[in-house]
Amino acid sequence: MRHFKLLILLLGVFSLSSGFAQTTFDVDLQATLLKNMKKLKEGTEVHFTRFTHEKYVGPGFVGEQFFLIDDSVNFSFEIYQNLDDTFDFHYDDIQTLWDGEVISKVIGPLGKVGFQTDLREKMAEEVLTYVREIQKHGLEFEDPYLKSYIYDLAHKIMPKRLLDGRSPQINILLKQDRIPFGDVYPNGTIILSTGLLSVLHSEDELVAVLASELAHFVLDHGFQNIDITTRSAQDDDEFKISLLSILFGSEIIVTPVENSKVTISESSSEIRRKMLKYFGMAYDYRQKRVADRAALQILELLGYNKNALSTALNHIEELYFQECNNSLYAASEGYHSLDARIRQSGEPEKLDDVAFEQMVSFAVTNQAMMKYEDRRFKECVKFLDQNIENHVATADDYILKAKCLLVMSNTEESNREILDLLSEAKAIGRPLDADRIEIVVNLRMNRRTEAVALLKDYINKLSGMGGVSTDIYKAELLWRYNSEFVGQEIAWARKMLIKLHGMMGAEAPMPIVAAGV
């Protein structure tokens, strides 16, 4: 009776206007009825081949109706609510999965509030503003090869079309951030942190995370979470404040409460929480469960290990709590209730994939550098060892591990390991960075004669002598070592030579010419 009255109303409006449009999509959806419906009984198998969107426009009136049609049994079903308790859809491929999920979970809510084109365009521009500022302030992580690889994986997951009319176009940005997160914004922008990439150990795990996040986008959760009637200018102001805070959050923030300091991870996490809420991405537990179920189906359809979601969440949880340094705070944030989600997705298992770990090695280095900046040397070494063991370590990795060992231990064994690391770094590049550490290690090992020779060689390199022409020096080294740094290093090396000269028993001061001038 409800639908009959609505149809009469629409026909009446339509008779006074010329506004009518119908869009039809071919679909291939098989489902089992979960309740009696019209002439069909519970348990009946149906095969929908058409999805139609009818739009009626009259004076001050817009009406929309959505239908699923099974021509074989002349069955037409109007969609006006969530269909999870009406049909059990069966999926054979990615496009069919997303068609069924959009029809089942998006079309009904969308029909009630409308597409809200203006608000969606405004949100898209805000996301683009955020992305531009990330890039402008040097927070984007540049790795074209890795980004291309992630695009390929995302395209495997994404549908070619969305039945609600949105574009399935995505845009990927990699962000330097200690906290492991993957966010998909309402306009299809995907932001993945180096923290996330550094803790995943297989392609299966990355696909699982991407699938879960992209499910939030396809299912329109971000837009559904925004209260259209209450979003105000105050929200816009909060967005701008949060945007500035998150971009300049690399500095330690002083809070007004007793001038206490908030660590980088805590402030960044709090700011990110506000940003997610602003964009409707503070998903509730039900939405996360729905997205996780979709991810599990995608893993199965694409032939990946279904346990990859649980192992990925386990890795994320470990680093997330570690970075936030407060499990209660972290549990109220991005990946809350992980324990329950992990149990529902299967027990964690080891899914290490060396080829994948090699693919993300630059992100691992980036995470290690941030650990070093935080003086968390053991954690830094753990990341660096992954690259070294996978035979993709760069000179940066060897130098950084040597620096960590330098402050973590002072034994014959550790000092020799540092020298071995420096040899590897020199074989690849970065000789000057290795030289200074090598000098210090030789001094620690009481090898003063070797240290004197290394200091002289170091001064010669810094001065552009020792067979290195000025042109080569300017082209290859000056971009990294400016004149101020070079001057300071030469001064330090000369003073160390003089100091060693005295420590080795010489009574007269060392002639300055012998100090490498």
Coordinates of C-alpha atoms in Angstrom, one line a residue:
M1 CA 0.0 0.0 0.0
R2 CA 2.9 2.4 0.8
H3 CA 4.5 1.9 -2.5
F4 CA 1.2 2.2 -4.4
K5 CA 0.4 5.6 -2.8
L6 CA 4.0 6.8 -3.5
L7 CA 3.6 5.7 -7.1
I8 CA 0.2 7.6 -7.4
L9 CA 1.9 10.7 -5.9
L10 CA 4.8 10.4 -8.3
L11 CA 2.5 10.0 -11.3
G12 CA 0.5 13.0 -10.3
V13 CA 3.6 15.1 -10.0
F14 CA 4.9 13.7 -13.3
S15 CA 1.7 14.7 -15.1
L16 CA 2.4 18.3 -14.2
S17 CA 6.0 18.3 -15.4
S18 CA 8.3 16.8 -18.0
G19 CA 11.0 15.7 -15.5
F20 CA 11.7 12.0 -15.8
A21 CA 14.8 10.0 -16.3
Q22 CA 15.7 6.3 -16.0
T23 CA 19.1 4.8 -15.8
T24 CA 19.5 1.0 -16.2
F25 CA 22.6 -1.1 -15.4
D26 CA 23.0 -4.7 -16.4
V27 CA 23.9 -6.8 -13.4
D28 CA 24.5 -10.5 -12.7
L29 CA 23.4 -11.0 -9.1
Q30 CA 22.3 -14.3 -7.7
A31 CA 20.7 -14.3 -4.3
T32 CA 18.6 -16.4 -1.9
L33 CA 15.4 -14.9 -0.4
L34 CA 15.6 -14.7 3.3
K35 CA 11.9 -14.1 3.8
N36 CA 8.6 -14.5 1.9
M37 CA 8.1 -11.8 -0.7
K38 CA 5.2 -11.3 -3.1
K39 CA 4.7 -14.6 -4.9
L40 CA 8.1 -16.0 -3.9
K41 CA 8.8 -18.0 -0.8
E42 CA 11.7 -17.8 1.6
G43 CA 14.7 -19.8 0.2
T44 CA 13.9 -19.1 -3.4
E45 CA 16.9 -18.5 -5.6
V46 CA 16.6 -15.3 -7.8
H47 CA 18.8 -14.0 -10.5
F48 CA 18.8 -10.2 -10.9
T49 CA 19.9 -9.0 -14.4
R50 CA 18.9 -5.3 -14.2
F51 CA 19.2 -2.5 -11.7
T52 CA 17.2 0.7 -12.5
H53 CA 17.2 4.2 -11.1
E54 CA 14.2 6.3 -11.9
K55 CA 14.1 10.0 -11.1
Y56 CA 11.1 12.3 -11.2
V57 CA 11.4 16.0 -11.1
G58 CA 8.5 18.4 -10.5
P59 CA 8.0 21.9 -9.2
G60 CA 9.8 21.9 -5.9
F61 CA 9.9 18.1 -5.9
V62 CA 12.4 15.4 -6.6
G63 CA 11.5 11.7 -6.3
E64 CA 13.8 8.7 -6.8
Q65 CA 13.2 5.0 -6.9
F66 CA 15.6 2.1 -7.3
F67 CA 14.6 -1.4 -8.5
L68 CA 16.2 -4.8 -8.9
I69 CA 14.7 -6.9 -11.6
D70 CA 14.7 -10.7 -12.3
D71 CA 13.1 -11.0 -15.8
S72 CA 13.1 -14.8 -15.7
V73 CA 10.4 -14.9 -13.0
N74 CA 9.0 -11.4 -13.6
F75 CA 10.1 -10.2 -10.2
S76 CA 10.7 -6.5 -9.5
F77 CA 11.9 -5.4 -6.1
E78 CA 12.0 -1.7 -4.9
I79 CA 15.1 -0.8 -2.8
Y80 CA 14.3 1.6 0.0
Q81 CA 16.3 0.2 2.9
N82 CA 19.2 -2.0 3.8
L83 CA 18.8 -5.5 2.3
D84 CA 20.9 -7.6 4.5
D85 CA 17.9 -9.3 6.1
T86 CA 16.2 -9.7 2.7
F87 CA 18.7 -11.3 0.3
D88 CA 21.7 -13.4 0.7
F89 CA 23.8 -12.5 -2.3
H90 CA 26.3 -14.9 -3.9
Y91 CA 29.4 -13.4 -5.4
D92 CA 31.7 -14.8 -8.1
D93 CA 34.0 -11.8 -8.9
I94 CA 35.0 -8.4 -7.6
Q95 CA 32.5 -6.4 -9.6
T96 CA 29.6 -8.6 -8.6
L97 CA 30.6 -8.3 -5.0
W98 CA 30.6 -4.5 -5.1
D99 CA 27.4 -4.4 -7.1
G100 CA 25.7 -6.5 -4.4
E101 CA 27.2 -4.6 -1.5
V102 CA 26.2 -1.2 -2.9
I103 CA 22.7 -2.3 -3.7
S104 CA 22.3 -4.0 -0.3
K105 CA 23.9 -1.3 1.9
V106 CA 24.2 2.1 0.0
I107 CA 21.2 2.6 -2.2
G108 CA 18.6 2.5 0.6
P109 CA 20.3 5.2 2.8
L110 CA 21.2 7.2 -0.3
G111 CA 17.6 7.3 -1.4
K112 CA 16.5 8.8 1.9
V113 CA 18.9 11.8 1.9
G114 CA 19.8 12.1 -1.8
F115 CA 23.2 12.3 -3.4
Q116 CA 24.0 15.7 -1.9
T117 CA 26.3 16.7 -4.8
D118 CA 27.3 20.1 -3.3
L119 CA 28.4 18.7 0.0
R120 CA 30.3 15.9 -1.7
E121 CA 32.2 18.3 -4.0
K122 CA 33.0 20.5 -1.0
M123 CA 34.4 17.5 0.9
A124 CA 36.4 16.5 -2.1
E125 CA 38.0 19.9 -2.4
E126 CA 38.9 19.8 1.4
V127 CA 40.6 16.5 0.9
L128 CA 42.6 17.9 -2.0
T129 CA 43.5 20.9 0.1
Y130 CA 44.8 18.5 2.7
V131 CA 46.8 16.5 0.2
R132 CA 48.3 19.6 -1.4
E133 CA 49.5 20.9 2.0
I134 CA 51.0 17.5 2.9
Q135 CA 53.0 17.7 -0.4
K136 CA 53.8 21.4 0.1
H137 CA 55.4 20.8 3.5
G138 CA 57.5 17.8 2.4
L139 CA 55.5 15.2 4.3
E140 CA 54.8 13.0 1.2
F141 CA 56.9 9.9 1.0
E142 CA 58.3 9.6 -2.5
D143 CA 58.7 6.1 -3.9
P144 CA 57.3 5.9 -7.5
Y145 CA 57.9 2.2 -7.9
L146 CA 56.1 1.3 -4.6
K147 CA 53.2 3.7 -5.4
S148 CA 52.8 2.1 -8.8
Y149 CA 52.7 -1.3 -7.1
I150 CA 50.0 -0.2 -4.6
Y151 CA 47.9 1.3 -7.5
D152 CA 48.0 -2.1 -9.2
L153 CA 46.8 -3.8 -6.0
A154 CA 44.1 -1.2 -5.5
H155 CA 42.8 -1.6 -9.0
K156 CA 42.4 -5.3 -8.5
I157 CA 40.1 -4.6 -5.5
M158 CA 38.1 -1.6 -6.8
P159 CA 35.0 -2.0 -9.0
K160 CA 34.9 -0.6 -12.6
R161 CA 31.7 1.2 -11.7
L162 CA 29.6 2.2 -8.7
L163 CA 25.9 1.7 -9.1
D164 CA 25.1 4.8 -6.9
G165 CA 26.7 7.1 -9.5
R166 CA 29.9 7.9 -7.8
S167 CA 33.3 7.7 -9.6
P168 CA 35.4 4.7 -8.6
Q169 CA 38.5 6.8 -9.4
I170 CA 41.2 6.6 -6.6
N171 CA 44.2 8.7 -5.8
I172 CA 47.1 7.3 -3.6
L173 CA 49.4 9.3 -1.4
L174 CA 52.1 7.9 0.8
K175 CA 52.8 9.9 4.0
Q176 CA 55.7 10.0 6.3
D177 CA 54.3 9.1 9.7
R178 CA 55.3 6.9 12.6
I179 CA 51.8 5.7 13.3
P180 CA 50.6 2.8 11.1
F181 CA 47.4 3.8 9.3
G182 CA 45.6 3.5 6.0
D183 CA 42.8 6.0 5.4
V184 CA 40.4 6.2 2.4
Y185 CA 38.7 9.6 2.2
P186 CA 35.1 10.1 0.8
N187 CA 36.5 11.3 -2.6
G188 CA 38.6 8.1 -3.1
T189 CA 41.9 9.5 -1.9
I190 CA 44.0 6.8 -0.2
I191 CA 46.6 7.9 2.3
L192 CA 49.0 5.2 3.6
S193 CA 51.6 5.9 6.2
T194 CA 55.2 4.6 6.1
G195 CA 54.5 3.3 9.6
L196 CA 51.8 1.0 8.1
L197 CA 53.9 -0.2 5.1
S198 CA 56.9 -0.9 7.4
V199 CA 55.0 -3.4 9.6
L200 CA 53.3 -5.4 6.8
H201 CA 55.2 -8.4 5.7
S202 CA 53.3 -9.8 2.7
E203 CA 51.2 -8.7 -0.3
D204 CA 48.3 -10.6 1.2
E205 CA 48.4 -8.3 4.2
L206 CA 48.5 -5.1 2.2
V207 CA 45.6 -6.3 0.0
A208 CA 43.7 -7.1 3.2
V209 CA 44.2 -3.6 4.6
L210 CA 43.5 -1.9 1.3
A211 CA 40.3 -4.0 0.8
S212 CA 39.0 -3.2 4.3
E213 CA 39.6 0.5 3.8
L214 CA 38.3 0.6 0.3
A215 CA 35.2 -1.1 1.5
H216 CA 34.5 1.9 3.7
F217 CA 34.7 4.1 0.5
V218 CA 32.5 1.8 -1.7
L219 CA 29.9 1.5 1.1
D220 CA 29.9 5.3 1.5
H221 CA 30.5 5.0 5.2
G222 CA 32.3 8.4 5.4
F223 CA 29.4 10.3 3.9
Q224 CA 26.8 8.3 5.9
N225 CA 28.5 9.3 9.1
I226 CA 28.2 13.0 8.4
D227 CA 25.2 14.7 9.9
I228 CA 24.2 16.8 6.9
T229 CA 21.8 19.0 8.9
T230 CA 24.3 20.0 11.7
R231 CA 27.5 20.4 9.7
S232 CA 28.3 24.1 10.2
A233 CA 30.9 26.9 9.7
Q234 CA 32.3 25.9 13.1
D235 CA 33.1 22.5 11.7
D236 CA 34.9 24.2 8.8
D237 CA 37.0 26.2 11.2
E238 CA 37.9 23.1 13.2
F239 CA 39.0 21.5 9.9
K240 CA 41.3 24.4 9.1
I241 CA 42.8 24.3 12.6
S242 CA 43.3 20.5 12.5
L243 CA 44.8 20.8 9.1
L244 CA 47.4 23.3 10.3
S245 CA 48.1 21.3 13.4
I246 CA 48.7 18.1 11.6
L247 CA 51.0 19.7 9.1
F248 CA 53.1 21.4 11.7
G249 CA 52.7 18.6 14.3
S250 CA 56.3 17.4 13.8
E251 CA 57.3 19.9 16.5
I252 CA 56.6 19.0 20.1
I253 CA 53.4 20.7 21.2
V254 CA 53.1 22.4 24.5
T255 CA 49.6 22.0 26.0
P256 CA 48.0 24.7 28.2
V257 CA 47.6 22.3 31.1
E258 CA 50.7 22.9 33.3
N259 CA 52.8 23.4 30.2
S260 CA 53.1 19.6 29.9
K261 CA 54.6 18.3 26.7
V262 CA 52.9 16.0 24.3
T263 CA 55.0 13.6 22.3
I264 CA 55.0 13.7 18.6
S265 CA 53.1 10.4 18.3
E266 CA 50.4 11.4 20.8
S267 CA 49.8 14.8 19.3
S268 CA 49.7 13.4 15.7
S269 CA 47.3 10.7 16.8
E270 CA 44.9 13.1 18.5
I271 CA 45.0 15.4 15.5
R272 CA 44.3 12.6 13.1
R273 CA 41.4 11.5 15.2
K274 CA 39.8 14.9 14.7
M275 CA 40.4 14.8 11.0
L276 CA 38.8 11.4 10.7
K277 CA 35.7 12.6 12.6
Y278 CA 35.5 15.7 10.4
F279 CA 35.4 13.5 7.2
G280 CA 33.0 11.0 8.7
M281 CA 35.8 8.4 8.9
A282 CA 35.5 7.6 12.7
Y283 CA 33.7 4.4 11.8
D284 CA 31.7 2.6 14.4
Y285 CA 32.3 -1.1 15.2
R286 CA 29.4 -2.3 12.9
Q287 CA 30.9 -0.5 9.9
K288 CA 34.3 -1.9 10.7
R289 CA 32.9 -5.4 10.9
V290 CA 31.1 -4.9 7.5
A291 CA 34.3 -3.7 5.9
D292 CA 36.3 -6.5 7.3
R293 CA 33.8 -9.1 6.0
A294 CA 34.1 -7.5 2.6
A295 CA 37.9 -7.7 2.8
L296 CA 37.7 -11.4 3.7
Q297 CA 35.5 -12.0 0.6
I298 CA 37.9 -10.1 -1.6
L299 CA 40.9 -12.0 -0.3
E300 CA 39.1 -15.3 -1.1
L301 CA 38.0 -14.1 -4.6
L302 CA 41.5 -12.9 -5.5
G303 CA 43.2 -16.1 -4.1
Y304 CA 45.0 -14.5 -1.2
N305 CA 45.3 -16.0 2.3
K306 CA 42.2 -15.1 4.3
N307 CA 44.2 -15.0 7.5
A308 CA 46.1 -12.0 6.1
L309 CA 43.6 -9.6 7.6
S310 CA 44.2 -11.0 11.1
T311 CA 48.0 -10.9 10.7
A312 CA 47.9 -7.4 9.3
L313 CA 45.8 -6.1 12.2
N314 CA 48.1 -7.8 14.7
H315 CA 51.1 -6.0 13.2
I316 CA 49.3 -2.7 13.2
E317 CA 48.1 -3.1 16.7
E318 CA 51.6 -3.8 18.0
L319 CA 53.1 -0.7 16.4
Y320 CA 50.0 1.5 17.0
F321 CA 50.1 0.9 20.8
Q322 CA 53.8 1.3 20.8
E323 CA 53.7 4.6 19.0
C324 CA 50.9 6.0 21.1
N325 CA 52.6 4.7 24.2
N326 CA 49.1 4.4 25.8
S327 CA 47.0 1.4 25.1
L328 CA 43.8 2.9 26.5
Y329 CA 44.2 6.0 24.4
A330 CA 45.1 4.0 21.3
A331 CA 42.1 1.7 21.9
S332 CA 39.8 4.7 21.5
E333 CA 41.4 5.7 18.2
G334 CA 41.7 4.4 14.7
Y335 CA 42.0 0.7 15.0
H336 CA 40.1 0.2 18.3
S337 CA 38.7 -3.3 19.3
L338 CA 41.5 -5.0 17.3
D339 CA 41.5 -8.1 19.6
A340 CA 37.9 -8.9 18.7
R341 CA 38.4 -8.2 15.0
I342 CA 41.5 -10.4 15.0
R343 CA 39.7 -13.3 16.6
Q344 CA 36.8 -13.0 14.1
S345 CA 39.2 -13.0 11.2
G346 CA 41.2 -16.0 12.2
E347 CA 44.3 -16.6 14.4
P348 CA 47.4 -14.6 13.4
E349 CA 50.1 -16.6 11.6
K350 CA 53.4 -15.8 10.0
L351 CA 53.0 -14.7 6.3
D352 CA 56.4 -13.2 5.6
D353 CA 57.0 -12.6 1.9
V354 CA 60.5 -11.5 1.1
A355 CA 59.6 -10.1 -2.3
F356 CA 57.0 -7.8 -0.6
E357 CA 59.4 -6.8 2.1
Q358 CA 61.9 -5.8 -0.6
M359 CA 59.2 -3.8 -2.3
V360 CA 58.5 -1.7 0.8
S361 CA 62.2 -1.4 1.9
F362 CA 62.4 2.4 1.4
A363 CA 59.4 2.8 3.7
V364 CA 61.1 0.5 6.2
T365 CA 64.2 2.8 6.1
N366 CA 62.0 5.8 6.6
Q367 CA 60.4 4.3 9.7
A368 CA 63.9 3.3 11.0
M369 CA 65.1 6.9 10.6
M370 CA 62.1 8.2 12.6
K371 CA 62.9 5.6 15.3
Y372 CA 66.4 6.8 15.4
E373 CA 65.3 10.4 15.8
D374 CA 63.2 9.3 18.8
R375 CA 66.3 7.6 20.2
R376 CA 64.6 4.2 20.1
F377 CA 67.7 2.4 18.8
K378 CA 66.7 -1.2 19.3
E379 CA 63.5 -0.7 17.4
C380 CA 65.5 1.2 14.7
V381 CA 67.9 -1.8 14.3
K382 CA 64.9 -4.2 14.0
F383 CA 63.7 -2.4 10.9
L384 CA 67.1 -2.0 9.4
D385 CA 67.9 -5.7 9.9
Q386 CA 64.8 -6.5 7.8
N387 CA 66.3 -4.7 4.8
I388 CA 69.8 -6.1 5.4
E389 CA 68.5 -9.7 5.7
N390 CA 66.5 -9.2 2.5
H391 CA 69.5 -7.9 0.6
V392 CA 68.0 -4.5 -0.2
A393 CA 69.9 -2.4 2.4
T394 CA 71.1 0.9 1.1
A395 CA 74.1 2.9 2.4
D396 CA 71.6 4.8 4.6
D397 CA 70.6 1.5 6.3
Y398 CA 74.2 0.4 7.0
I399 CA 75.2 3.9 8.3
L400 CA 72.1 4.2 10.5
K401 CA 72.6 0.7 12.0
A402 CA 76.3 1.6 12.7
K403 CA 75.1 4.8 14.5
C404 CA 72.7 2.7 16.6
L405 CA 75.3 0.2 17.6
L406 CA 77.7 3.0 18.5
V407 CA 75.4 4.1 21.3
M408 CA 74.0 0.7 22.3
S409 CA 77.3 -1.1 23.0
N410 CA 81.0 -0.8 23.2
T411 CA 82.5 -4.3 23.0
E412 CA 85.1 -5.7 20.6
E413 CA 82.4 -7.6 18.9
S414 CA 80.0 -4.7 18.4
N415 CA 82.9 -2.4 17.3
R416 CA 83.9 -4.9 14.6
E417 CA 80.3 -5.2 13.5
I418 CA 80.2 -1.4 13.1
L419 CA 83.4 -1.5 11.0
D420 CA 81.8 -4.2 8.8
L421 CA 78.7 -2.1 8.3
L422 CA 80.8 0.9 7.4
S423 CA 82.6 -1.1 4.8
E424 CA 79.3 -2.1 3.2
A425 CA 78.2 1.5 3.2
K426 CA 81.4 2.7 1.6
A427 CA 81.1 0.0 -1.1
I428 CA 77.6 1.4 -2.0
G429 CA 78.3 5.1 -1.4
R430 CA 78.3 7.7 1.5
P431 CA 82.1 7.5 2.2
L432 CA 82.2 10.7 4.2
D433 CA 79.4 9.6 6.5
A434 CA 81.1 6.3 7.1
D435 CA 84.6 7.9 7.7
R436 CA 83.6 9.9 10.7
I437 CA 82.0 6.9 12.5
E438 CA 85.1 4.8 11.5
I439 CA 87.4 7.3 13.2
V440 CA 85.3 7.2 16.4
V441 CA 85.3 3.4 16.4
N442 CA 89.0 3.2 16.0
L443 CA 89.5 5.6 18.9
R444 CA 87.2 3.4 21.0
M445 CA 89.3 0.4 20.1
N446 CA 92.4 2.4 21.1
R447 CA 93.8 2.1 17.5
R448 CA 95.3 5.6 17.5
T449 CA 97.7 5.2 14.6
E450 CA 94.8 4.0 12.4
A451 CA 92.7 6.9 13.7
V452 CA 95.4 9.5 12.8
A453 CA 95.6 8.1 9.2
L454 CA 91.8 8.2 8.9
L455 CA 91.6 11.7 10.2
K456 CA 94.1 13.0 7.6
D457 CA 92.3 11.2 4.8
Y458 CA 89.0 12.6 6.1
I459 CA 90.4 16.2 6.0
N460 CA 91.7 15.6 2.5
K461 CA 88.3 14.4 1.3
L462 CA 86.6 17.4 2.9
S463 CA 89.0 19.8 1.3
G464 CA 88.5 18.4 -2.2
M465 CA 92.0 17.0 -2.1
G466 CA 93.2 13.4 -2.4
G467 CA 92.5 13.0 -6.0
V468 CA 89.0 14.3 -5.9
S469 CA 88.6 17.2 -8.3
T470 CA 86.7 20.3 -7.3
D471 CA 84.1 19.8 -10.1
I472 CA 83.3 16.3 -8.9
Y473 CA 83.2 17.5 -5.3
K474 CA 80.7 20.2 -6.2
A475 CA 78.5 17.9 -8.3
E476 CA 78.3 14.9 -6.0
L477 CA 79.0 16.2 -2.5
L478 CA 78.3 19.9 -2.1
W479 CA 74.5 19.3 -2.3
R480 CA 74.7 17.3 0.9
Y481 CA 77.5 18.9 2.8
N482 CA 77.3 22.7 2.7
S483 CA 80.3 24.9 3.3
E484 CA 79.5 25.5 7.0
F485 CA 79.3 21.8 7.7
V486 CA 82.5 21.1 5.8
G487 CA 84.3 23.8 7.8
Q488 CA 83.1 22.5 11.1
E489 CA 84.2 18.9 10.2
I490 CA 87.6 20.0 9.1
A491 CA 88.0 22.0 12.3
W492 CA 86.9 19.0 14.4
A493 CA 89.3 16.7 12.5
R494 CA 92.3 19.0 13.0
K495 CA 91.6 19.4 16.7
M496 CA 91.3 15.6 17.1
L497 CA 94.7 15.2 15.3
I498 CA 96.3 17.6 17.7
K499 CA 94.7 15.8 20.7
L500 CA 95.8 12.4 19.5
H501 CA 99.3 13.8 18.9
G502 CA 99.5 14.6 22.6
M503 CA 97.8 11.4 23.7
M504 CA 100.4 9.4 21.8
G505 CA 103.2 10.9 23.9
A506 CA 104.5 13.8 21.7
E507 CA 105.6 16.8 23.7
A508 CA 105.6 19.4 21.0
P509 CA 102.4 20.6 19.4
M510 CA 101.6 19.0 16.1
P511 CA 102.6 21.2 13.1
I512 CA 99.5 22.6 11.4
V513 CA 100.8 21.4 8.0
A514 CA 100.7 17.9 9.4
A515 CA 97.1 18.4 10.3
G516 CA 96.1 18.3 6.6
V517 CA 96.3 22.0 5.6

